[in-house]
C-alpha cells in the first residue's frame, strides 16, 4: 500500500514506560497502515498494550520513538496544540467508561466537542442522537441513562465533528452481551453509512467478523489475526 494514500500509518512505534528505575517496553517497533474507510479490529491479551496503542494512534500519548501519520501528516512532530486541533477535527473517541460529563445533559454532551472547536451544533447533535435512538432522552443527565444509552450518547458525541477516523476502546466492555451487541451494531452501521475509518479494541475476537481486518497485538507488534 502506498503510505501517502493511507489514512493512518504507524511507523516503527516504540512506547516504553519507566517505572521505579525499570523499563517496561509495551510497543516495540510497531508498524501498521490503515486504508481510508477500513474497519480494523484490534485484539490481544490483557496488558498487551491495546489501549496504549489506541492512544498513540489517536494523538493522546506520545510514543517513546517512531511516529504516527494521519493522512500523511506527522502527529507527533508538531506542537501539542497542533495535535489537539488535529484530534478535535479528524478523530472521534469512544471509551469503555463513556466519560460523559456528569453535569451536562445528553444533548449538551454531544454538542461539547463542536463548541470546543467554535462551532454551533445543536441541530446536528439532535440528528445524531435521533440516529442512535435517543430522541426521548435528550435532556437526561448521564446518571439518568442506562449504560447502553450512555454509550450511544458517547458514539453520537464522537461523530459530532464528522471525524474521518473513529477510535473505540472496548466500547461494549461495560455492557451485558445483548446490550453490547446492540451498541456494536449501532456503531458499525453509523460508521458504514458515513464511510469512516474505524479502529476498535475488543477482547472478543468473535466481534472481529464485523470488520475488514483483525490485528492481534503480541509482544509489542501487530500480527494478522
Ligand atoms: N501510564 C502507564 N505507566 C506505566 N505502565 C503503564 C501505563 N499505562 C499502561 N501501562 C502498562 O502497560 C501495559 C499495557 O497496558 P494497556 O492498558 O495498553 O493494555 P491493554 O492491552 O489495553 O489491557 P486491557 O485489555 O486489560 O485493557 C500494562 O502492563 C500496563 O501495566
Ligand atoms: Mg485496555
CSV table of C-alpha atoms and ligand atoms in Angstrom, one decimal:
chain,number,residue,atom,x,y,z
A,1,UNK,CA,0.0,0.0,0.0
A,2,UNK,CA,1.2,3.5,-0.8
A,3,UNK,CA,1.8,5.3,2.5
A,4,UNK,CA,0.6,8.6,1.2
A,5,UNK,CA,-2.8,7.0,0.4
A,6,UNK,CA,-3.2,5.5,3.9
A,7,UNK,CA,-5.5,7.3,6.4
A,8,UNK,CA,-3.4,6.2,9.3
A,9,UNK,CA,0.2,5.0,9.4
A,10,UNK,CA,2.3,3.9,12.5
A,11,UNK,CA,6.0,3.9,11.8
A,12,UNK,CA,8.4,1.9,14.0
A,13,UNK,CA,6.4,3.0,17.1
A,14,UNK,CA,8.0,2.2,20.5
A,15,UNK,CA,6.4,3.0,23.8
A,16,UNK,CA,8.4,2.3,26.9
A,17,UNK,CA,7.1,3.0,30.4
A,18,UNK,CA,9.7,3.8,33.0
A,19,UNK,CA,8.6,2.7,36.5
A,20,UNK,CA,10.8,3.0,39.5
A,21,UNK,CA,14.0,2.6,37.6
A,22,UNK,CA,12.7,-0.2,35.5
A,23,UNK,CA,11.8,-0.1,31.8
A,24,UNK,CA,8.6,-1.7,30.6
A,25,UNK,CA,8.6,-1.9,26.8
A,26,UNK,CA,5.0,-2.1,25.7
A,27,UNK,CA,5.1,-1.3,22.0
A,28,UNK,CA,8.3,-2.5,20.3
A,29,UNK,CA,8.8,-1.3,16.8
A,30,UNK,CA,5.2,-1.5,15.7
A,31,UNK,CA,4.1,-0.7,12.1
A,32,UNK,CA,0.6,-0.5,10.7
A,33,UNK,CA,-1.3,1.1,7.8
A,34,UNK,CA,-5.0,1.6,7.8
A,35,UNK,CA,-6.7,2.4,4.5
A,36,UNK,CA,-9.4,5.0,4.0
A,37,UNK,CA,-12.7,3.6,5.3
A,38,UNK,CA,-11.2,0.4,6.6
A,39,UNK,CA,-12.7,-1.2,9.8
A,40,UNK,CA,-9.9,-2.7,11.9
A,41,UNK,CA,-10.4,-4.8,15.0
A,42,UNK,CA,-7.6,-5.0,17.4
A,43,UNK,CA,-7.3,-7.8,19.9
A,44,UNK,CA,-4.7,-9.1,22.3
A,45,UNK,CA,-4.3,-10.3,25.9
A,46,UNK,CA,-5.0,-8.0,28.8
A,47,UNK,CA,-1.9,-5.9,29.3
A,48,UNK,CA,-0.6,-6.4,25.8
A,49,UNK,CA,-0.8,-2.7,25.1
A,50,UNK,CA,-4.0,-2.3,23.1
A,51,UNK,CA,-5.1,0.9,24.9
A,52,UNK,CA,-1.6,2.3,24.8
A,53,UNK,CA,-1.6,1.7,21.0
A,54,UNK,CA,-5.0,3.3,20.5
A,55,UNK,CA,-3.9,6.4,22.5
A,56,UNK,CA,-0.7,6.6,20.5
A,57,UNK,CA,-2.7,6.4,17.2
A,58,UNK,CA,-5.1,9.0,18.5
A,59,UNK,CA,-2.6,11.6,19.5
A,60,UNK,CA,-3.3,11.1,23.2
A,61,UNK,CA,0.0,9.5,24.1
A,62,UNK,CA,3.4,10.4,22.6
A,63,UNK,CA,5.5,7.3,21.6
A,64,UNK,CA,9.0,7.0,23.0
A,65,UNK,CA,10.1,6.9,19.4
A,66,UNK,CA,8.6,6.5,16.0
A,67,UNK,CA,5.7,8.4,14.6
A,68,UNK,CA,2.0,8.3,13.5
A,69,UNK,CA,0.9,9.9,10.3
A,70,UNK,CA,-2.7,10.9,9.7
A,71,UNK,CA,-3.4,11.5,6.0
A,72,UNK,CA,0.4,11.5,5.6
A,73,UNK,CA,0.9,14.2,8.2
A,74,UNK,CA,3.0,13.6,11.3
A,75,UNK,CA,1.0,13.7,14.5
A,76,UNK,CA,4.0,14.0,16.9
A,77,UNK,CA,6.4,16.3,15.1
A,78,UNK,CA,4.1,19.2,15.6
A,79,UNK,CA,3.2,21.0,18.8
A,80,UNK,CA,0.8,19.7,21.4
A,81,UNK,CA,-1.6,22.5,20.3
A,82,UNK,CA,-1.5,21.3,16.7
A,83,UNK,CA,-2.1,17.7,17.9
A,84,UNK,CA,-5.1,18.8,19.9
A,85,UNK,CA,-6.5,20.6,16.9
A,86,UNK,CA,-5.9,17.5,14.7
A,87,UNK,CA,-7.7,15.3,17.3
A,88,UNK,CA,-10.7,17.6,17.5
A,89,UNK,CA,-11.1,17.9,13.8
A,90,UNK,CA,-10.2,14.5,12.4
A,91,UNK,CA,-10.7,11.9,15.2
A,92,UNK,CA,-13.6,10.7,17.4
A,93,UNK,CA,-13.2,8.6,20.5
A,94,UNK,CA,-15.4,6.1,22.3
A,95,UNK,CA,-14.2,4.7,25.6
A,96,UNK,CA,-15.3,1.7,27.7
A,97,UNK,CA,-16.3,4.0,30.6
A,98,UNK,CA,-18.2,6.5,28.3
A,99,UNK,CA,-16.6,9.6,30.0
A,100,UNK,CA,-19.7,11.8,29.7
A,101,UNK,CA,-19.6,15.0,31.7
A,102,UNK,CA,-22.0,14.3,34.6
A,103,UNK,CA,-23.4,17.8,34.9
A,104,UNK,CA,-24.3,18.1,31.2
A,105,UNK,CA,-27.4,16.5,29.5
A,106,UNK,CA,-27.2,14.0,26.7
A,107,UNK,CA,-27.7,16.8,24.1
A,108,UNK,CA,-25.1,19.1,25.8
A,109,UNK,CA,-22.5,16.2,26.0
A,110,UNK,CA,-22.9,15.6,22.3
A,111,UNK,CA,-22.6,19.3,21.4
A,112,UNK,CA,-19.5,19.9,23.5
A,113,UNK,CA,-16.7,18.8,21.1
A,114,UNK,CA,-18.2,21.1,18.4
A,115,UNK,CA,-18.4,24.0,20.8
A,116,UNK,CA,-14.7,23.5,21.7
A,117,UNK,CA,-13.9,23.9,18.0
A,118,UNK,CA,-16.0,27.1,17.9
A,119,UNK,CA,-18.9,25.6,16.1
A,120,UNK,CA,-22.6,25.6,16.8
A,121,UNK,CA,-24.0,22.1,16.5
A,122,UNK,CA,-27.4,21.7,18.2
A,123,UNK,CA,-29.2,20.7,15.1
A,124,UNK,CA,-26.6,18.1,14.2
A,125,UNK,CA,-26.4,16.8,17.8
A,126,UNK,CA,-30.2,16.3,17.8
A,127,UNK,CA,-29.9,14.4,14.5
A,128,UNK,CA,-27.1,12.2,15.8
A,129,UNK,CA,-29.0,11.4,19.0
A,130,UNK,CA,-32.0,10.6,16.9
A,131,UNK,CA,-29.8,8.3,14.7
A,132,UNK,CA,-28.8,6.3,17.9
A,133,UNK,CA,-32.4,6.2,19.1
A,134,UNK,CA,-32.2,8.7,21.9
A,135,UNK,CA,-34.6,11.5,21.0
A,136,UNK,CA,-36.7,10.7,24.1
A,137,UNK,CA,-33.5,11.1,26.3
A,138,UNK,CA,-32.1,14.4,25.0
A,139,UNK,CA,-32.5,16.2,28.4
A,140,UNK,CA,-31.4,13.3,30.6
A,141,UNK,CA,-28.2,13.6,32.7
A,142,UNK,CA,-25.8,10.6,32.4
A,143,UNK,CA,-26.9,9.3,35.8
A,144,UNK,CA,-30.4,9.2,34.3
A,145,UNK,CA,-29.4,6.9,31.4
A,146,UNK,CA,-28.6,3.2,31.3
A,147,UNK,CA,-25.1,2.0,30.4
A,148,UNK,CA,-26.1,1.2,26.8
A,149,UNK,CA,-27.8,4.6,26.4
A,150,UNK,CA,-24.7,6.4,27.8
A,151,UNK,CA,-22.5,4.6,25.3
A,152,UNK,CA,-24.9,5.6,22.5
A,153,UNK,CA,-24.5,9.3,23.6
A,154,UNK,CA,-20.8,8.8,23.5
A,155,UNK,CA,-21.0,7.4,20.0
A,156,UNK,CA,-23.0,10.5,18.9
A,157,UNK,CA,-20.5,12.7,20.7
A,158,UNK,CA,-17.6,11.0,18.8
A,159,UNK,CA,-19.3,11.8,15.5
A,160,UNK,CA,-20.3,15.4,16.1
A,161,UNK,CA,-17.3,16.9,14.3
A,162,UNK,CA,-17.7,14.4,11.5
A,163,UNK,CA,-14.2,13.0,12.0
A,164,UNK,CA,-12.7,10.8,9.3
A,165,UNK,CA,-11.3,8.4,12.0
A,166,UNK,CA,-13.2,6.8,14.9
A,167,UNK,CA,-11.4,5.0,17.7
A,168,UNK,CA,-13.2,2.8,20.2
A,169,UNK,CA,-11.6,1.1,23.2
A,170,UNK,CA,-13.7,-1.8,24.5
A,171,UNK,CA,-16.9,0.1,23.6
A,172,UNK,CA,-19.1,-2.8,24.9
A,173,UNK,CA,-16.8,-3.8,27.8
A,174,UNK,CA,-19.2,-2.5,30.5
A,175,UNK,CA,-22.4,-3.8,28.9
A,176,UNK,CA,-24.2,-7.1,29.1
A,177,UNK,CA,-23.9,-9.2,26.0
A,178,UNK,CA,-27.2,-8.3,24.4
A,179,UNK,CA,-26.9,-4.5,25.1
A,180,UNK,CA,-23.3,-4.7,23.9
A,181,UNK,CA,-24.2,-6.3,20.7
A,182,UNK,CA,-26.9,-3.7,20.1
A,183,UNK,CA,-24.4,-0.9,20.7
A,184,UNK,CA,-21.8,-2.6,18.5
A,185,UNK,CA,-24.3,-3.0,15.6
A,186,UNK,CA,-25.2,0.7,16.0
A,187,UNK,CA,-21.6,1.7,15.9
A,188,UNK,CA,-20.9,-0.4,12.8
A,189,UNK,CA,-23.9,0.9,10.9
A,190,UNK,CA,-23.3,4.6,11.6
A,191,UNK,CA,-19.6,4.1,10.7
A,192,UNK,CA,-20.6,2.3,7.4
A,193,UNK,CA,-23.1,5.0,6.5
A,194,UNK,CA,-20.6,7.8,6.9
A,195,UNK,CA,-17.7,5.8,5.4
A,196,UNK,CA,-15.4,6.4,8.4
A,197,UNK,CA,-12.2,4.7,9.2
A,198,UNK,CA,-12.6,2.7,12.4
A,199,UNK,CA,-10.2,1.1,14.8
A,200,UNK,CA,-11.9,-0.9,17.6
A,201,UNK,CA,-10.2,-2.6,20.5
A,202,UNK,CA,-12.1,-5.6,21.8
A,203,UNK,CA,-11.4,-8.6,24.0
A,204,UNK,CA,-14.0,-10.5,21.9
A,205,UNK,CA,-12.3,-11.9,18.8
A,206,UNK,CA,-15.7,-13.1,17.6
A,207,UNK,CA,-16.7,-9.5,17.0
A,208,UNK,CA,-13.9,-9.1,14.5
A,209,UNK,CA,-16.1,-10.7,11.8
A,210,UNK,CA,-17.9,-7.3,11.7
A,211,UNK,CA,-14.7,-5.6,10.4
A,212,UNK,CA,-12.5,-5.8,7.4
A,213,UNK,CA,-9.3,-6.9,9.2
A,214,UNK,CA,-8.3,-8.4,12.6
A,215,UNK,CA,-5.0,-7.5,14.1
A,216,UNK,CA,-3.5,-9.0,17.2
A,217,UNK,CA,-1.1,-7.2,19.5
A,218,UNK,CA,1.6,-9.6,20.5
A,219,UNK,CA,5.0,-8.8,22.1
A,220,UNK,CA,4.6,-5.2,21.2
A,221,UNK,CA,3.9,-5.8,17.5
A,222,UNK,CA,0.9,-6.4,15.4
A,223,UNK,CA,0.2,-9.7,13.7
A,224,UNK,CA,-2.6,-10.7,11.4
A,225,UNK,CA,-5.4,-12.5,13.2
B,1,LIG,N1,0.9,5.2,32.3
B,1,LIG,C1,1.5,4.0,32.5
B,1,LIG,N2,2.6,3.8,33.2
B,1,LIG,C2,3.2,2.6,33.4
B,1,LIG,N3,2.8,1.5,32.9
B,1,LIG,C3,1.7,1.6,32.1
B,1,LIG,C4,0.9,2.8,31.9
B,1,LIG,N4,-0.1,2.5,31.1
B,1,LIG,C5,-0.1,1.2,30.9
B,1,LIG,N5,1.0,0.6,31.5
B,1,LIG,C6,1.4,-0.8,31.4
B,1,LIG,O1,1.5,-1.1,30.0
B,1,LIG,C7,0.9,-2.4,29.7
B,1,LIG,C8,-0.1,-2.3,28.6
B,1,LIG,O2,-1.2,-1.5,29.1
B,1,LIG,P1,-2.5,-1.3,28.3
B,1,LIG,O3,-3.5,-0.6,29.1
B,1,LIG,O4,-2.2,-0.7,27.0
B,1,LIG,O5,-3.0,-2.8,28.0
B,1,LIG,P2,-4.3,-3.4,27.3
B,1,LIG,O6,-3.9,-4.3,26.3
B,1,LIG,O7,-5.2,-2.2,26.9
B,1,LIG,O8,-5.0,-4.2,28.5
B,1,LIG,P3,-6.6,-4.4,28.9
B,1,LIG,O9,-7.1,-5.5,27.9
B,1,LIG,O10,-6.5,-5.0,30.3
B,1,LIG,O11,-7.3,-3.1,28.8
B,1,LIG,C9,0.4,-2.9,31.0
B,1,LIG,O12,1.3,-3.9,31.5
B,1,LIG,C10,0.3,-1.7,31.9
B,1,LIG,O13,0.5,-2.1,33.3
B,2,LIG,MG1,-7.1,-1.6,27.6
